[in-house]
Coordinates of C-alpha atoms and ligand atoms in Angstrom, one line a residue:
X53 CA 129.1 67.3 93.5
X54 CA 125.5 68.4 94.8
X55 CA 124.6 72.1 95.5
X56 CA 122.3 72.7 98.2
X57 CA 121.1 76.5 97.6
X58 CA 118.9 78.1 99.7
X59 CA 115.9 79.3 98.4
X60 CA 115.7 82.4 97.0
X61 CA 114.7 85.0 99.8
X62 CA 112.2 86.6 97.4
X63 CA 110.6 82.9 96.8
X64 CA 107.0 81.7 95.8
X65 CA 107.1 79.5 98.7
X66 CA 107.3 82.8 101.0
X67 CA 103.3 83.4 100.5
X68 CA 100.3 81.3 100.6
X69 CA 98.1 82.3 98.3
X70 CA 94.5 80.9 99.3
X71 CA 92.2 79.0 96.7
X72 CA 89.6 81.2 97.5
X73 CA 89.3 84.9 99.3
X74 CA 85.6 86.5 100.2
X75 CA 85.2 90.2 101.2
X76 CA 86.4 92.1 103.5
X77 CA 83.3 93.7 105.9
X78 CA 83.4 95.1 109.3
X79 CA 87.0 93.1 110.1
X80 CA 86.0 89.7 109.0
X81 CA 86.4 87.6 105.7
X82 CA 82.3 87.2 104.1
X83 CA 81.6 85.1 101.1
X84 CA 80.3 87.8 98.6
X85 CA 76.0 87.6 97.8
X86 CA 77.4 87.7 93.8
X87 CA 79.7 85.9 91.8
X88 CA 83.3 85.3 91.4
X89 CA 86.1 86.2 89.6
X90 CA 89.8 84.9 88.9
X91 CA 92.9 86.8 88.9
X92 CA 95.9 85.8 87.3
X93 CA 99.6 85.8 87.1
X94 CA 100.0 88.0 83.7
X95 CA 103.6 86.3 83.7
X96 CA 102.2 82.9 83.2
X97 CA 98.6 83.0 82.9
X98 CA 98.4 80.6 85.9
X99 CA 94.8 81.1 87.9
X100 CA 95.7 82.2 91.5
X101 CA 92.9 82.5 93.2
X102 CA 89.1 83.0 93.5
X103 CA 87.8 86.3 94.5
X104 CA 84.6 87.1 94.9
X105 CA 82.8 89.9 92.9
X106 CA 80.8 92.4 95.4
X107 CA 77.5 92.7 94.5
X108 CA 75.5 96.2 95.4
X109 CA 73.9 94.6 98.9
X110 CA 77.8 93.9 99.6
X111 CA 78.8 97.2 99.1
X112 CA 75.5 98.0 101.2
X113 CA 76.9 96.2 103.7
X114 CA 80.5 97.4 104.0
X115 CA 79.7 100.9 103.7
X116 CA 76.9 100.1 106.3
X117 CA 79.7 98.9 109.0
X118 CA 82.2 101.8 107.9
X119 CA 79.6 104.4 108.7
X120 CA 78.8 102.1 112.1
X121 CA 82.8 102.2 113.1
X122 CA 83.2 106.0 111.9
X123 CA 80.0 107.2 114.4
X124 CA 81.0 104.8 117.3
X125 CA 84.4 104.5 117.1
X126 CA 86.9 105.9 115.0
X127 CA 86.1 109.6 114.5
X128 CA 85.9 110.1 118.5
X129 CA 89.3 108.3 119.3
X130 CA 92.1 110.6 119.9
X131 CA 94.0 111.5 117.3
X132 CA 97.1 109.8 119.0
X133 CA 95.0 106.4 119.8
X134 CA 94.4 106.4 116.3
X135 CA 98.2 106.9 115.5
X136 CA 99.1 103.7 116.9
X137 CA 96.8 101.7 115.0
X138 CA 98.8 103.3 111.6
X139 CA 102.4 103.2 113.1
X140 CA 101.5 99.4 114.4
X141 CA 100.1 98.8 110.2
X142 CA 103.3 100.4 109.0
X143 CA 105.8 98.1 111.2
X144 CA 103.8 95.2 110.5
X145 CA 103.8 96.4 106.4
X146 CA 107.7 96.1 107.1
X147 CA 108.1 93.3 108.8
X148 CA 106.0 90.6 106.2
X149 CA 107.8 92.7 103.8
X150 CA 108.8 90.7 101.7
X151 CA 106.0 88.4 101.3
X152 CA 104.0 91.4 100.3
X153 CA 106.6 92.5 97.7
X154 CA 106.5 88.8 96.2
X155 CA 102.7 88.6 96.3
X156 CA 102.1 91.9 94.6
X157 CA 105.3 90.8 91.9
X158 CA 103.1 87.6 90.9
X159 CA 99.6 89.2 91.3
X160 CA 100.3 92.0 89.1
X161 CA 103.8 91.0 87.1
X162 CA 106.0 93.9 87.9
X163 CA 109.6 93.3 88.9
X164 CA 110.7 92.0 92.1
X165 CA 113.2 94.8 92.7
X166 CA 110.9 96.9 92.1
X167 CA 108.4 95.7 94.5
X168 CA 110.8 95.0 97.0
X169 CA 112.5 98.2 96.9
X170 CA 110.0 100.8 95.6
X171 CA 106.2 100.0 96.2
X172 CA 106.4 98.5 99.9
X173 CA 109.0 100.7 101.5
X174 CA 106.9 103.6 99.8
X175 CA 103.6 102.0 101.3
X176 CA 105.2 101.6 105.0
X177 CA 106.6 105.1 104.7
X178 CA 102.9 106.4 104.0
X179 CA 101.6 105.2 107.0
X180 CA 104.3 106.1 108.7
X181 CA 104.0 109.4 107.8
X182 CA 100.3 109.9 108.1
X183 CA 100.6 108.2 111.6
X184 CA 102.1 111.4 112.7
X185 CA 99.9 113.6 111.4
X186 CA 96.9 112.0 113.7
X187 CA 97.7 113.8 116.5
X188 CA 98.6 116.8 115.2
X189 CA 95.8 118.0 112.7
X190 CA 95.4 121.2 114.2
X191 CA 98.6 122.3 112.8
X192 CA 97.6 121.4 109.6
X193 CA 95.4 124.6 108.9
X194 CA 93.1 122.1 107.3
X195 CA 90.7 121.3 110.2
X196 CA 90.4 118.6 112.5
X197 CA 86.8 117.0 111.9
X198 CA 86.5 113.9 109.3
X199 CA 84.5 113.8 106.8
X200 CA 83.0 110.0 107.5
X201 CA 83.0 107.3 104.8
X202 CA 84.9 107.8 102.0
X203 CA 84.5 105.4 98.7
X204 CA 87.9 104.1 97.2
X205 CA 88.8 103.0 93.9
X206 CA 92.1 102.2 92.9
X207 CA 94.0 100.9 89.9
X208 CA 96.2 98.1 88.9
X209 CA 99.6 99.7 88.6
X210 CA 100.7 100.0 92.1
X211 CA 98.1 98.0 93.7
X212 CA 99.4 98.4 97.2
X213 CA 100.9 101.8 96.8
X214 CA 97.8 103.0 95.9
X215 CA 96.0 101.7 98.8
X216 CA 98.4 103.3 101.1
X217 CA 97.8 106.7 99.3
X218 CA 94.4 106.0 99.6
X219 CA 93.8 105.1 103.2
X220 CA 96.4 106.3 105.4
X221 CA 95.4 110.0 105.5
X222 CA 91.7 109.0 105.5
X223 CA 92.5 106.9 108.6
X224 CA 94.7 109.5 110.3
X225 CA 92.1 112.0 109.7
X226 CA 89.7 110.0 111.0
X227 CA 87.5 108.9 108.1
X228 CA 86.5 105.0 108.1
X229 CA 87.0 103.5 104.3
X230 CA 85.7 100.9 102.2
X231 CA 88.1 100.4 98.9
X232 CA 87.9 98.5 95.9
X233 CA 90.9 96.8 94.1
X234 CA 91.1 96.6 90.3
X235 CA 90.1 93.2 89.2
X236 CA 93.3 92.0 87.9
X237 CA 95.4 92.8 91.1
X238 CA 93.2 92.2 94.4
X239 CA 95.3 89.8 96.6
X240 CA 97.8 92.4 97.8
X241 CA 94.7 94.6 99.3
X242 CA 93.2 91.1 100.8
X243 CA 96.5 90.6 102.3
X244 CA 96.0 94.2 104.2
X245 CA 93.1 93.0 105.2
X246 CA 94.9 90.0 107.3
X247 CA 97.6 93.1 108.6
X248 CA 94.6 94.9 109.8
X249 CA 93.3 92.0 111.6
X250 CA 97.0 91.2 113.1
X251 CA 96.9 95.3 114.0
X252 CA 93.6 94.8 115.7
X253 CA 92.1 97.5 114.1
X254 CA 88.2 98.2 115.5
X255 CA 86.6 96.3 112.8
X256 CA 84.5 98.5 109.9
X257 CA 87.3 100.9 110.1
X258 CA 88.9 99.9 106.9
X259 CA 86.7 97.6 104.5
X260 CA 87.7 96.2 101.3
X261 CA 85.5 95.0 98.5
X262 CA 86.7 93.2 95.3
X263 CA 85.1 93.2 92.0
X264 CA 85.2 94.9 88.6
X265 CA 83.5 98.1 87.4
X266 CA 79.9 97.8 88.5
X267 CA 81.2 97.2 91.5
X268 CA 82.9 100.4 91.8
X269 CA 80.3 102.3 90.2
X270 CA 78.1 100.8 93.1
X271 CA 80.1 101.9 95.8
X272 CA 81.1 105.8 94.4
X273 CA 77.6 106.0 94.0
X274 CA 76.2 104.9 96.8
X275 CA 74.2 107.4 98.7
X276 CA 75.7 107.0 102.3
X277 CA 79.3 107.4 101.0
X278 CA 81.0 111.0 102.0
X279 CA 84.3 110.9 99.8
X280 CA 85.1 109.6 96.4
X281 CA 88.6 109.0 95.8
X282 CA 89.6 107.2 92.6
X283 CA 92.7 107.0 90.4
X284 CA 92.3 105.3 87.1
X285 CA 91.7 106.4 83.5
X286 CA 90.5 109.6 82.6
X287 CA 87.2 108.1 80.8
X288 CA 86.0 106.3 84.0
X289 CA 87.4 109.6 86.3
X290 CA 84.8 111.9 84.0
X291 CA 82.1 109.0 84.5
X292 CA 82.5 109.5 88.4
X293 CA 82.8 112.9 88.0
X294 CA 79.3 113.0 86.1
X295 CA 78.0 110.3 88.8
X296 CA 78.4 112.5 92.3
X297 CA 77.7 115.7 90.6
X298 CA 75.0 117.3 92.4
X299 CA 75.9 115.3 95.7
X300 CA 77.6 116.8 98.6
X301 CA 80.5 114.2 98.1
X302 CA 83.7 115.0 98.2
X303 CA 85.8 114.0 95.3
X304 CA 89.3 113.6 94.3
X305 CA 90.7 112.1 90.9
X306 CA 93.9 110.7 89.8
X307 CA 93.8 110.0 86.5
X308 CA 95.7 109.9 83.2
X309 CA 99.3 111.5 82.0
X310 CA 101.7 112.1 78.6
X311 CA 104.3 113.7 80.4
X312 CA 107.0 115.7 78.9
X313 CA 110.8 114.6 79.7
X314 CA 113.0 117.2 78.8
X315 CA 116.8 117.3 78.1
X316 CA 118.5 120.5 77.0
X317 CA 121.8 120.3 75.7
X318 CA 123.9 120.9 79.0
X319 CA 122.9 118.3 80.7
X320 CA 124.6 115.6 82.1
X321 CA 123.7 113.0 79.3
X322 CA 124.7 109.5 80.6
X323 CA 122.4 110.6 83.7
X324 CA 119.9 111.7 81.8
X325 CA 119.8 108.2 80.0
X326 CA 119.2 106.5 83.3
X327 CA 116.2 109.2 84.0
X328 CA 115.2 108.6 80.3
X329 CA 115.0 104.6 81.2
X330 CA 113.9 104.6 85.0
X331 CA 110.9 107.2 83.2
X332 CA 109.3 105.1 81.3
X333 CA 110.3 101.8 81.5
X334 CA 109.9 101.8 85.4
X335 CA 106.9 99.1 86.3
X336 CA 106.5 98.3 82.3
X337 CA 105.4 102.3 81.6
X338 CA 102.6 101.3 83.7
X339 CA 102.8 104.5 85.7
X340 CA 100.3 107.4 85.2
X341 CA 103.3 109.9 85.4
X342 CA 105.5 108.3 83.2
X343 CA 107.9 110.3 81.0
X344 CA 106.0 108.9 78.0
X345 CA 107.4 111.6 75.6
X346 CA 111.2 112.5 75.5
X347 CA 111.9 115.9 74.4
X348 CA 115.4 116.5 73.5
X349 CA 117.5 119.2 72.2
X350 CA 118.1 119.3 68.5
X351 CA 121.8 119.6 68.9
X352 CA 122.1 116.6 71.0
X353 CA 119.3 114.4 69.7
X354 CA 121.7 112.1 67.7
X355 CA 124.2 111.5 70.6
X356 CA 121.3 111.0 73.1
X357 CA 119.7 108.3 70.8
X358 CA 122.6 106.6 70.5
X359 CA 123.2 106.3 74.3
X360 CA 119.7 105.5 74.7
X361 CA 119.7 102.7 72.4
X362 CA 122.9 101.2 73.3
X363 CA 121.3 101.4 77.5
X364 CA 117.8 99.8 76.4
X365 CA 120.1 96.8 74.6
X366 CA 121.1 95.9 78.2
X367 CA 117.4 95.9 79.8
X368 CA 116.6 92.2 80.9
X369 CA 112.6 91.3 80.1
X370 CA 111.5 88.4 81.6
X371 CA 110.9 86.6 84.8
X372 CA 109.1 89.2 87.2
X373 CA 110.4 87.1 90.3
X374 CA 114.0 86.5 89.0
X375 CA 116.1 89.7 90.7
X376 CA 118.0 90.6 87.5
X377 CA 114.8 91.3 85.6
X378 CA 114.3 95.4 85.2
X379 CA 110.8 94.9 82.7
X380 CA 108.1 92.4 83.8
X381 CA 105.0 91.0 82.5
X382 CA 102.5 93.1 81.2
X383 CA 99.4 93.0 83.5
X384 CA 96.9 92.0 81.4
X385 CA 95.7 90.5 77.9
X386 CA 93.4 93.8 77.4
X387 CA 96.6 96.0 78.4
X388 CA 99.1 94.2 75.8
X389 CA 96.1 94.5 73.1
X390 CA 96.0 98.6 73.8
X391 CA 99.8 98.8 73.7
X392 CA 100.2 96.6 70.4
X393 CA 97.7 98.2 69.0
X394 CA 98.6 102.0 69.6
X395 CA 102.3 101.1 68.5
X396 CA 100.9 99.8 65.1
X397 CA 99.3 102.6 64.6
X398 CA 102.8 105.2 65.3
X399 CA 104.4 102.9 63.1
X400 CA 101.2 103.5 60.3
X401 CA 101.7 107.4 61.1
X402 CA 105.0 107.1 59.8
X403 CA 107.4 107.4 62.6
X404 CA 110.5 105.2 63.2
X405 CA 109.9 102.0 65.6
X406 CA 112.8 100.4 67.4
X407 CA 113.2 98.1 70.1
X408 CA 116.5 96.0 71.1
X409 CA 116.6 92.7 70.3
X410 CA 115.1 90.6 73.6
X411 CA 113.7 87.5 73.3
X412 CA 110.6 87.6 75.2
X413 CA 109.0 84.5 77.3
X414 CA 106.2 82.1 75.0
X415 CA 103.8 82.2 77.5
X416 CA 102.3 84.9 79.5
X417 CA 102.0 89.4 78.1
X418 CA 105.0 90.6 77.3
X419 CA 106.1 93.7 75.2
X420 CA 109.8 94.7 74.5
X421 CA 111.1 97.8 75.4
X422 CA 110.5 100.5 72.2
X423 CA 111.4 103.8 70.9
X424 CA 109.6 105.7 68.3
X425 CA 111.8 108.3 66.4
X426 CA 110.6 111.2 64.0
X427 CA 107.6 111.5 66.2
X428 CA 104.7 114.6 65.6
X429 CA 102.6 116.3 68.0
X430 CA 100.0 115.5 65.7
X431 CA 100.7 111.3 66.4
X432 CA 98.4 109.0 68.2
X433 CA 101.3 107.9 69.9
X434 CA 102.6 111.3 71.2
X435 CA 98.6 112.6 72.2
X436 CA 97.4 109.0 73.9
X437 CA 98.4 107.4 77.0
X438 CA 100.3 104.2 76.1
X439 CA 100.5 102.8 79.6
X440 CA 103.4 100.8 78.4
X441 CA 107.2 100.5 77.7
X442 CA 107.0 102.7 75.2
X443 CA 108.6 105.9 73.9
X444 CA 108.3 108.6 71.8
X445 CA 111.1 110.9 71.1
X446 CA 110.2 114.5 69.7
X447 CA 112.9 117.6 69.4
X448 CA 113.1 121.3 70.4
X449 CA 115.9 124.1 69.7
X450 CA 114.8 126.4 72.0
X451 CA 113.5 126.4 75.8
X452 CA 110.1 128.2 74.9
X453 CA 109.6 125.5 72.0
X454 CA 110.3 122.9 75.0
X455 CA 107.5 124.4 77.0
X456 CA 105.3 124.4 74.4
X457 CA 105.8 121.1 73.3
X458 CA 105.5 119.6 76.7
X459 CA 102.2 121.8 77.6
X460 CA 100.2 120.8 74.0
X461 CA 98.8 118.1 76.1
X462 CA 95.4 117.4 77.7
X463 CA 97.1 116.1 80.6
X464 CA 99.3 118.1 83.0
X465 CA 100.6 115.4 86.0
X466 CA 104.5 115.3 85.7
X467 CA 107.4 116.1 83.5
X468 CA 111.3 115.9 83.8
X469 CA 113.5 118.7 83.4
X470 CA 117.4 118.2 82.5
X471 CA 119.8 120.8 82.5
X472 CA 122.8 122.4 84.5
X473 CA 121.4 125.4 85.1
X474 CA 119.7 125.9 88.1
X475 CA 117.6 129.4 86.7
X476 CA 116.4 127.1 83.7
X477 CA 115.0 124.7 86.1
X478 CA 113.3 127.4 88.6
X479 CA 111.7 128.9 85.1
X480 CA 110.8 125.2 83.5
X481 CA 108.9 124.5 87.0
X482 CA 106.8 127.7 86.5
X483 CA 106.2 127.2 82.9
X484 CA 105.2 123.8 82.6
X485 CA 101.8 122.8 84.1
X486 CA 102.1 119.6 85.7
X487 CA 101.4 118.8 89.2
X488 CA 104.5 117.1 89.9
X489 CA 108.4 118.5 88.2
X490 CA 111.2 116.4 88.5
X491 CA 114.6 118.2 87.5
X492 CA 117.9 116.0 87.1
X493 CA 115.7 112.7 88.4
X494 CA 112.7 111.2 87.9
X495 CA 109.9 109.4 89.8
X496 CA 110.9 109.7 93.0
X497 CA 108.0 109.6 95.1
X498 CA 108.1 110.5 99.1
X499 CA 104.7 110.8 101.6
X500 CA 105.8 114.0 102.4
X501 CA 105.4 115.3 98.9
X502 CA 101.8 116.2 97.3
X503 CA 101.5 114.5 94.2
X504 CA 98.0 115.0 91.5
X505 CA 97.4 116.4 88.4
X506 CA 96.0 119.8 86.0
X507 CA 93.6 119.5 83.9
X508 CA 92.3 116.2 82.3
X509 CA 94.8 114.4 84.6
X510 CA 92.4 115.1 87.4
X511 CA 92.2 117.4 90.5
X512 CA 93.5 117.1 94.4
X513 CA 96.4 116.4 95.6
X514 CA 97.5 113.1 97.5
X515 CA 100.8 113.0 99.5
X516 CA 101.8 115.8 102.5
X517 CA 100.2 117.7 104.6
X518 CA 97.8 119.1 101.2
X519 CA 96.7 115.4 101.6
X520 CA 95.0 115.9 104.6
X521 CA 92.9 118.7 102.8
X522 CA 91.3 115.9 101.1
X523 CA 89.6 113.8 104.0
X524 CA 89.0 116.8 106.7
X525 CA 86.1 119.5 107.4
X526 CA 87.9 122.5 105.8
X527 CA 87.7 125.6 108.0
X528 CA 85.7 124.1 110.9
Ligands
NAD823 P1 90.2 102.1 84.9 O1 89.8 103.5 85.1 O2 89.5 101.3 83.9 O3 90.1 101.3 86.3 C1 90.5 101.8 87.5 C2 89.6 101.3 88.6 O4 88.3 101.8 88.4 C3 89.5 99.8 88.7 O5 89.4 99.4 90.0 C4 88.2 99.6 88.0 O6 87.5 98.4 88.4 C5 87.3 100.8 88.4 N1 86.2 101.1 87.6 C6 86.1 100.9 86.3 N2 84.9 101.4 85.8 C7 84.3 102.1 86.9 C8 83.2 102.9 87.1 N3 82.3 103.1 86.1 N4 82.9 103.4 88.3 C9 83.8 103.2 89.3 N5 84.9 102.4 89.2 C10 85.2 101.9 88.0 O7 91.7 102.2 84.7 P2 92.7 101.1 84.2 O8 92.7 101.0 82.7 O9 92.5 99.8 84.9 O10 94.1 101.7 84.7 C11 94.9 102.5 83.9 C12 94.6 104.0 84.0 O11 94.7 104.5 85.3 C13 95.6 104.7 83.1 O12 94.9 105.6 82.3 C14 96.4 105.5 84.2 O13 96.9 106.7 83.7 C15 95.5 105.7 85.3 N6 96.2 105.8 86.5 C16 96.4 107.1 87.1 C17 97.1 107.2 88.3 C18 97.3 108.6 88.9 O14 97.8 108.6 90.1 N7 97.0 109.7 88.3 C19 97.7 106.1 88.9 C20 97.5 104.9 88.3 C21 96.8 104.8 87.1
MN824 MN1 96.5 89.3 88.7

């Protein structure tokens, strides 16, 4: 008996990866003036591609033909011409769907359900969104005049998500943009590149150059650029910071978080498990508003754990593409060395290191799933950002303990709140400073929502109408 399956709709064969990609300038594919660099599947360590590595005349040269398109072009089109180049991206995002879902799953290593059913529809949905605010910024009460070229830098975590945050309300405002990719996940942003082609966009309008950090520090510091948006670590948002001080730029930063997920004694505790689990092991705890550190109850600590543990036993590590997997490859060597090596050092501090047993793939960065019981505030692992599948469980008795727990952080971008009570929820939101609070759920993420951070976790806001803020003439 034979079996002739289909192949799997979510299949390699869906996209063709090129042996080569150049930069993207003024709507056309350019061999880069510098080197080259390769990016990799972190699930196999198979070379994918060639991209090239911008040098400083590239970056010259791309935010040359964004300021041409923004002067000639883009920022006199109507606001409602310029809405049909975003709503004709979006449909076009949806329909090659699912060969951008697959080629950010190998590119970067995250699940396929997850890319398939978070990241892309979240990235159409942007540019959905902003597409309608094109033509009507005047109700916005945030001005109507662009600000001209902004300079984009974007991280490795939701490589395409992040590009929608980044240039669909630039583009509906009627800024022109030249983004970089992080070096380990640039073929999802090339592949834009083609839908901007296929959307006929005036070319300049959006530009994308690849390359590592010289390259971006090239193009936020370049002196023709009129916005800096970046989201990334904390160290390099302060560097930026430091670079365009003293420059009329513009600047927004998304940057690093230790967020709090809290679950008082009344809540629903099997949900709270699933918020526990889609917090931080969501894209490998590569998320910068990850619920990183569990804060739970005293009374209900032990019952919690044990649910928790018993959940985590049943997570499936492996095979990013396969659609059964829920924790994928860690992106990158560097990445698995930082997670290993802030985990040795919790376990050093003294607290209690557990993980399920899952036998994890021989080639390729992988980390299991882990839980650190008996944590401090005082421990590396409940201060630094782990950017990984890993969690540290501390306990309160009462809510004002909860608050101050979660707030003894220098970051302030999320945090979860579980409870029946609706008051307790209305008073956790006011008390705990974080940009974003989730109660009864967490990361959910919606274009119509704002989304940044307090303090060392960056300022501005992405997402909504507040979003706009960020690329218009305030007041004019
Ligand atoms: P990173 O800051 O090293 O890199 C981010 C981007 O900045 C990359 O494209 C990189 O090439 C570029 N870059 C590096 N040095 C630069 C410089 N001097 N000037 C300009 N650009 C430079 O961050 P990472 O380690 O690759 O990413 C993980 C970090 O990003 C985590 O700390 C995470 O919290 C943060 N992050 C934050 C958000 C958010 O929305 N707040 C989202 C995703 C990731
Ligand atoms: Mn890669």
């Amino acid at each position: 008996m034979t079996f002739d399956y289909a192949p799997a709709l979510e299949s390699r064969s869906i996209v063709d990866i090129k042996a080569s990609y150049g930069l993207f300038v003024n709507g056309e594919f350019v061999d880069g003036s510098g080197t080259s660099f390769k990016t990799i599947n972190p699930a196999t360590e198979e070379v994918l591609a060639e991209v090239a590595e911008a040098s400083d005349a590239d970056v010259d040269a791309a935010v040359k033909a964004a300021r041409r398109a923004h002067t000639r072009v883009w920022s006199r089109m109507p606001g409602k011409e310029r809405a049909k180049y975003l709503y004709r991206i979006a449909r076009i995002i949806q329909e090659r769907g699912r060969e951008l879902a697959v080629l950010e799953t190998i590119d970067n290593g995250k699940p396929i359900k997850e890319s398939r059913d978070v990241d892309i529809p979240v990235v159409a949905a942007h540019f959905f969104y902003y597409a309608g605010w094109a033509d009507k910024l005047e109700h916005s009460g945030y001005g109507t005049r662009s600000l001209g070229v902004a300079a984009q830098v974007i991280p490795w975590n939701f490589p395409l998500l992040m590009l929608a945050w980044k240039i669909a309300p630039a583009l509906a405002c009627g800024n022109t943009v030249v983004l970089k990719p992080a070096e380990t996940t640039p073929l999802t942003a090339l592949l834009f590149a083609e839908i901007c082609q296929q959307a006929d966009l005036p070319p300049g309008v959006v530009n994308i150059v690849t390359g590592a950090g010289a390259t971006g520090q090239a193009l936020v510091g370049h002196a023709d650029v009129d916005k800096v948006a970046f989201t990334g670590s904390t160290e390099v948002g302060k560097a930026i910071a430091r670079a365009v001080a003293g420059t009329d730029k513009k600047v927004t930063l998304e940057l690093g978080g230790k967020a709090a997920n809290i679950v008082f004694d009344d809540a629903p505790l099997d949900q709270a498990v699933e918020g526990i689990v889609d917090g931080i092991f969501f894209n490998q705890g590569h998320v910068c508003c990850a619920g990183s550190r569990l804060l739970v109850q005293e009374s209900i600590a032990d019952e919690l754990l044990t649910k928790l543990k018993r959940r985590m036993s049943t997570l499936r590590v492996g095979d990013p593409l396969d659609k059964n997997t829920d924790i994928g490859a860690i992106n990158s060597a560097e990445q698995l060395a930082r997670i290993r090596e802030l985990s040795d050092i919790g376990e050093a501090e003294g607290a209690g290191r557990w993980s399920p047993e899952c036998e994890l793939p021989t080639t390729g960065f992988w980390f299991p799933p882990t839980l650190f019981t008996g944590v401090t505030q005082a421990h590396r692992i409940a201060r630094d950002e782990v950017f990984g599948p890993v969690l540290s469980v501390l306990t309160f008795r009462t809510p004002s303990e909860a608050v101050d727990k979660a707030n003894n952080t220098p970051y302030g971008l999320s945090a979860g709140v579980w409870t029946d009570k609706g008051s307790r929820i209305l008073h956790m939101a006011g008390a705990l400073r974080a940009g974003v609070v989730w109660a009864n759920t967490f990361n959910k993420f919606d274009p119509t929502s704002p989304f940044g951070g307090f303090k060392e976790s960056g300022y501005g806001r992405e997402g909504g109408r507040h979003g706009l803020e960020a690329y218009l003439k305030g007041g004019e």
